């Protein structure tokens, strides 16, 4: 694993529709999911993850998964945004 990668385990709670976007004139696809922890905690944790490349359309709601994700933050106009991405399931 690379330094900015983490393993996130949980249950797929929501699978959004695939979206086609464009970067530097080239189209690419991505799909968002929401992954929840499968503990019976009073305050369950959830994380939105962006699937890219071969990971798109491979997950279904209710599926228990372990994903290797990269985490990246970037600044725009004084505000910080963090993205959690998964390229392969």
Coordinates of N, CA, C and O in Angstrom, one line a residue:
X1 N 0.8 -1.2 0.0 CA 0.0 0.0 0.0 C 0.9 1.3 0.0 O 1.9 1.3 0.6
X2 N 0.4 2.3 -0.6 CA 1.1 3.6 -0.6 C 0.8 4.3 0.7 O -0.2 4.0 1.4
X3 N 1.6 5.3 1.0 CA 1.4 6.1 2.2 C 0.0 6.7 2.4 O -0.4 6.8 3.5
X4 N -0.6 7.1 1.3 CA -1.9 7.8 1.5 C -3.1 6.8 1.3 O -4.2 7.3 1.1
X5 N -2.8 5.5 1.4 CA -3.9 4.5 1.2 C -4.3 3.9 2.5 O -3.4 3.7 3.4
X6 N -5.5 3.6 2.7 CA -6.1 2.9 3.8 C -7.0 1.8 3.4 O -7.6 1.9 2.3
X7 N -7.2 0.9 4.3 CA -8.2 -0.2 4.1 C -9.5 0.2 4.9 O -9.4 0.5 6.1
X8 N -10.6 0.3 4.2 CA -11.9 0.6 4.8 C -12.8 -0.6 4.6 O -13.0 -1.0 3.5
X9 N -13.3 -1.1 5.8 CA -14.2 -2.2 5.7 C -15.6 -1.8 6.2 O -15.7 -0.9 7.0
X10 N -16.6 -2.4 5.6 CA -17.9 -2.1 5.9 C -19.0 -2.7 5.0 O -18.6 -3.5 4.2
X11 N -20.2 -2.2 5.1 CA -21.3 -2.6 4.3 C -21.7 -1.5 3.4 O -21.9 -0.4 3.8
X12 N -21.9 -1.8 2.1 CA -22.4 -0.9 1.1 C -23.8 -0.5 1.4 O -24.7 -1.4 1.4
X13 N -24.1 0.7 1.8 CA -25.4 1.2 2.1 C -26.2 1.8 1.0 O -27.4 1.6 0.8
X14 N -25.4 2.6 0.2 CA -26.1 3.3 -1.0 C -25.1 3.2 -2.2 O -23.9 3.4 -2.0
X15 N -25.6 2.9 -3.3 CA -24.9 2.9 -4.6 C -25.6 3.9 -5.5 O -26.7 3.8 -5.8
X16 N -24.8 5.0 -5.8 CA -25.4 6.0 -6.7 C -25.1 5.6 -8.2 O -24.3 4.8 -8.5
X17 N -25.8 6.3 -9.1 CA -25.7 6.1 -10.5 C -24.3 6.5 -11.0 O -23.7 7.4 -10.4
X18 N -23.8 5.8 -12.0 CA -22.5 6.1 -12.6 C -22.6 7.5 -13.3 O -23.6 7.8 -13.9
X19 N -21.5 8.3 -13.1 CA -21.5 9.6 -13.8 C -20.3 9.7 -14.7 O -19.3 9.1 -14.4
X20 N -20.5 10.3 -15.9 CA -19.4 10.6 -16.8 C -19.0 12.1 -16.6 O -19.8 13.0 -16.7
X21 N -17.7 12.3 -16.4 CA -17.2 13.6 -16.2 C -16.0 13.8 -17.2 O -15.7 12.9 -18.0
X22 N -15.5 15.0 -17.3 CA -14.4 15.3 -18.2 C -13.3 16.0 -17.5 O -13.5 16.8 -16.6
X23 N -12.0 15.6 -17.8 CA -10.9 16.2 -17.2 C -9.8 16.4 -18.3 O -9.5 15.4 -19.0
X24 N -9.4 17.6 -18.5 CA -8.5 17.9 -19.6 C -8.9 17.4 -21.0 O -8.2 16.9 -21.7
X25 N -10.2 17.5 -21.2 CA -10.8 17.1 -22.5 C -11.1 15.7 -22.7 O -11.5 15.2 -23.8
X26 N -10.8 14.9 -21.7 CA -11.0 13.4 -21.8 C -12.1 13.0 -20.8 O -12.1 13.3 -19.6
X27 N -13.1 12.2 -21.3 CA -14.1 11.7 -20.4 C -13.7 10.6 -19.5 O -12.8 9.8 -19.9
X28 N -14.2 10.5 -18.3 CA -14.0 9.4 -17.4 C -15.2 9.1 -16.6 O -16.1 10.0 -16.5
X29 N -15.3 7.9 -16.1 CA -16.5 7.6 -15.3 C -16.1 7.5 -13.8 O -15.0 7.1 -13.5
X30 N -17.1 7.8 -13.0 CA -17.0 7.6 -11.5 C -18.3 7.3 -10.9 O -19.4 7.6 -11.5
X31 N -18.3 6.7 -9.8 CA -19.6 6.3 -9.1 C -19.4 6.4 -7.6 O -18.4 6.0 -7.1
X32 N -20.3 7.0 -7.0 CA -20.2 7.2 -5.5 C -21.0 6.1 -4.8 O -22.0 5.7 -5.3
X33 N -20.5 5.7 -3.6 CA -21.1 4.8 -2.7 C -21.0 5.4 -1.3 O -20.2 6.2 -1.0
X34 N -21.9 4.9 -0.5 CA -21.8 5.2 1.0 C -21.6 3.8 1.7 O -22.3 2.9 1.5
X35 N -20.5 3.8 2.4 CA -20.1 2.6 3.2 C -20.3 2.8 4.6 O -19.9 3.9 5.2
X36 N -21.0 1.9 5.3 CA -21.3 2.1 6.7 C -20.6 1.0 7.5 O -20.3 -0.1 6.9
X37 N -20.3 1.2 8.8 CA -19.7 0.2 9.6 C -20.7 -0.8 9.9 O -21.9 -0.6 10.0
X38 N -20.3 -2.1 10.1 CA -21.3 -3.1 10.4 C -21.3 -3.5 11.9 O -21.7 -4.5 12.3
X39 N -20.8 -2.5 12.7 CA -20.9 -2.8 14.2 C -22.3 -2.4 14.6 O -23.0 -1.7 13.9
X40 N -22.7 -2.8 15.8 CA -24.0 -2.4 16.3 C -23.8 -1.2 17.3 O -24.5 -1.1 18.3
X41 N -22.9 -0.3 16.9 CA -22.7 0.9 17.7 C -23.9 1.8 17.7 O -24.7 1.8 16.8
X42 N -24.0 2.5 18.8 CA -25.1 3.5 18.9 C -24.9 4.6 17.9 O -25.8 5.2 17.4
X43 N -23.6 4.9 17.5 CA -23.3 6.0 16.5 C -22.5 5.4 15.4 O -21.3 5.5 15.3
X44 N -23.2 4.7 14.5 CA -22.5 4.0 13.4 C -21.8 5.1 12.5 O -22.4 6.2 12.2
X45 N -20.6 4.8 12.0 CA -19.9 5.7 11.1 C -20.2 5.4 9.6 O -20.4 4.2 9.3
X46 N -20.2 6.4 8.8 CA -20.4 6.2 7.4 C -19.4 7.1 6.6 O -18.9 8.1 7.1
X47 N -19.0 6.6 5.4 CA -18.1 7.4 4.6 C -18.5 7.3 3.1 O -18.9 6.2 2.7
X48 N -18.5 8.4 2.4 CA -18.8 8.4 1.0 C -17.5 8.2 0.3 O -16.4 8.8 0.6
X49 N -17.5 7.2 -0.7 CA -16.3 6.8 -1.4 C -16.6 7.0 -2.9 O -17.7 6.6 -3.4
X50 N -15.6 7.5 -3.7 CA -15.8 7.6 -5.1 C -15.1 6.4 -5.7 O -13.9 6.2 -5.5
X51 N -15.8 5.6 -6.5 CA -15.2 4.5 -7.2 C -14.8 5.0 -8.6 O -15.5 5.7 -9.3
X52 N -13.6 4.6 -9.0 CA -13.1 4.9 -10.3 C -12.6 3.7 -11.0 O -12.3 2.7 -10.4
X53 N -12.4 3.8 -12.3 CA -11.8 2.7 -13.1 C -12.5 1.4 -13.0 O -13.8 1.3 -13.2
X54 N -11.8 0.3 -12.7 CA -12.4 -1.0 -12.7 C -13.4 -1.3 -11.5 O -14.0 -2.3 -11.5
X55 N -13.4 -0.4 -10.5 CA -14.3 -0.6 -9.4 C -15.7 -0.2 -9.7 O -16.6 -0.6 -8.9
X56 N -16.0 0.5 -10.7 CA -17.3 1.0 -11.0 C -18.3 -0.2 -11.3 O -17.9 -1.1 -12.0
X57 N -19.5 -0.1 -10.7 CA -20.6 -1.1 -10.9 C -20.2 -2.5 -10.5 O -20.9 -3.4 -10.9
X58 N -19.3 -2.6 -9.6 CA -19.0 -4.0 -9.0 C -19.6 -4.2 -7.7 O -19.5 -5.3 -7.2
X59 N -20.1 -3.2 -7.0 CA -20.6 -3.3 -5.7 C -22.2 -3.2 -5.7 O -22.7 -2.5 -6.5
X60 N -22.8 -3.9 -4.7 CA -24.2 -3.8 -4.6 C -24.6 -3.5 -3.1 O -23.8 -3.8 -2.2
X61 N -25.7 -2.9 -2.9 CA -26.2 -2.5 -1.6 C -26.3 -3.8 -0.8 O -26.7 -4.8 -1.2
X62 N -25.8 -3.7 0.5 CA -25.9 -4.8 1.4 C -24.6 -5.7 1.4 O -24.4 -6.5 2.2
X63 N -23.7 -5.4 0.4 CA -22.5 -6.2 0.3 C -21.5 -5.8 1.3 O -21.3 -4.6 1.5
X64 N -20.9 -6.8 2.0 CA -19.8 -6.5 2.9 C -18.5 -6.5 2.1 O -18.2 -7.4 1.4
X65 N -17.7 -5.4 2.3 CA -16.5 -5.2 1.5 C -15.3 -4.7 2.3 O -15.5 -4.2 3.4
X66 N -14.1 -4.9 1.8 CA -12.9 -4.3 2.3 C -12.2 -3.6 1.1 O -11.8 -4.3 0.2
X67 N -12.1 -2.3 1.1 CA -11.6 -1.5 0.0 C -10.3 -0.9 0.4 O -10.1 -0.3 1.5
X68 N -9.4 -0.9 -0.6 CA -8.1 -0.1 -0.4 C -8.4 1.2 -1.1 O -8.7 1.3 -2.3
X69 N -8.4 2.3 -0.3 CA -8.7 3.6 -0.8 C -7.6 4.6 -0.6 O -6.8 4.5 0.3
X70 N -7.6 5.6 -1.5 CA -6.6 6.7 -1.4 C -7.4 7.9 -0.8 O -8.5 8.1 -1.2
X71 N -6.7 8.6 0.0 CA -7.3 9.8 0.6 C -6.5 11.0 0.2 O -5.2 11.0 0.3
X72 N -7.1 12.0 -0.4 CA -6.4 13.2 -0.8 C -7.3 14.5 -0.4 O -8.5 14.5 -0.6
X73 N -6.6 15.5 0.0 CA -7.2 16.8 0.3 C -6.6 17.8 -0.6 O -5.4 17.8 -0.9
X74 N -7.4 18.8 -1.0 CA -6.9 19.9 -1.7 C -7.6 21.2 -1.3 O -8.8 21.2 -0.8
X75 N -6.9 22.3 -1.5 CA -7.4 23.6 -1.1 C -8.0 24.3 -2.3 O -7.4 24.3 -3.4
X76 N -9.1 25.0 -2.1 CA -9.7 25.9 -3.2 C -10.3 27.1 -2.5 O -11.2 27.0 -1.7
X77 N -9.7 28.2 -2.8 CA -10.2 29.5 -2.3 C -10.3 29.5 -0.8 O -11.3 30.0 -0.2
X78 N -9.3 29.0 -0.1 CA -9.2 29.0 1.3 C -10.0 27.9 2.0 O -10.0 27.8 3.2
X79 N -10.7 27.1 1.3 CA -11.4 25.9 1.9 C -10.7 24.6 1.5 O -10.2 24.5 0.4
X80 N -10.8 23.6 2.3 CA -10.2 22.3 2.1 C -11.3 21.3 1.8 O -12.3 21.2 2.5
X81 N -11.0 20.5 0.8 CA -11.9 19.4 0.4 C -11.2 18.1 0.5 O -10.0 18.0 -0.1
X82 N -11.8 17.0 1.0 CA -11.1 15.7 1.1 C -11.9 14.7 0.3 O -13.1 14.7 0.3
X83 N -11.2 13.9 -0.5 CA -11.8 12.9 -1.4 C -11.3 11.5 -1.0 O -10.0 11.4 -0.8
X84 N -12.1 10.6 -0.9 CA -11.8 9.2 -0.6 C -12.1 8.4 -1.9 O -13.2 8.4 -2.3
X85 N -11.1 7.9 -2.6 CA -11.3 7.2 -3.9 C -10.8 5.7 -3.8 O -9.9 5.4 -3.1
X86 N -11.5 4.9 -4.6 CA -11.2 3.5 -4.7 C -11.1 3.2 -6.2 O -12.0 3.4 -6.9
X87 N -10.0 2.6 -6.6 CA -9.8 2.3 -8.0 C -10.0 0.8 -8.3 O -10.2 0.4 -9.5
X88 N -9.9 -0.1 -7.3 CA -10.1 -1.5 -7.6 C -10.7 -2.2 -6.4 O -10.4 -1.9 -5.3
X89 N -11.7 -3.1 -6.7 CA -12.4 -3.8 -5.7 C -11.8 -5.2 -5.5 O -11.6 -5.8 -6.5

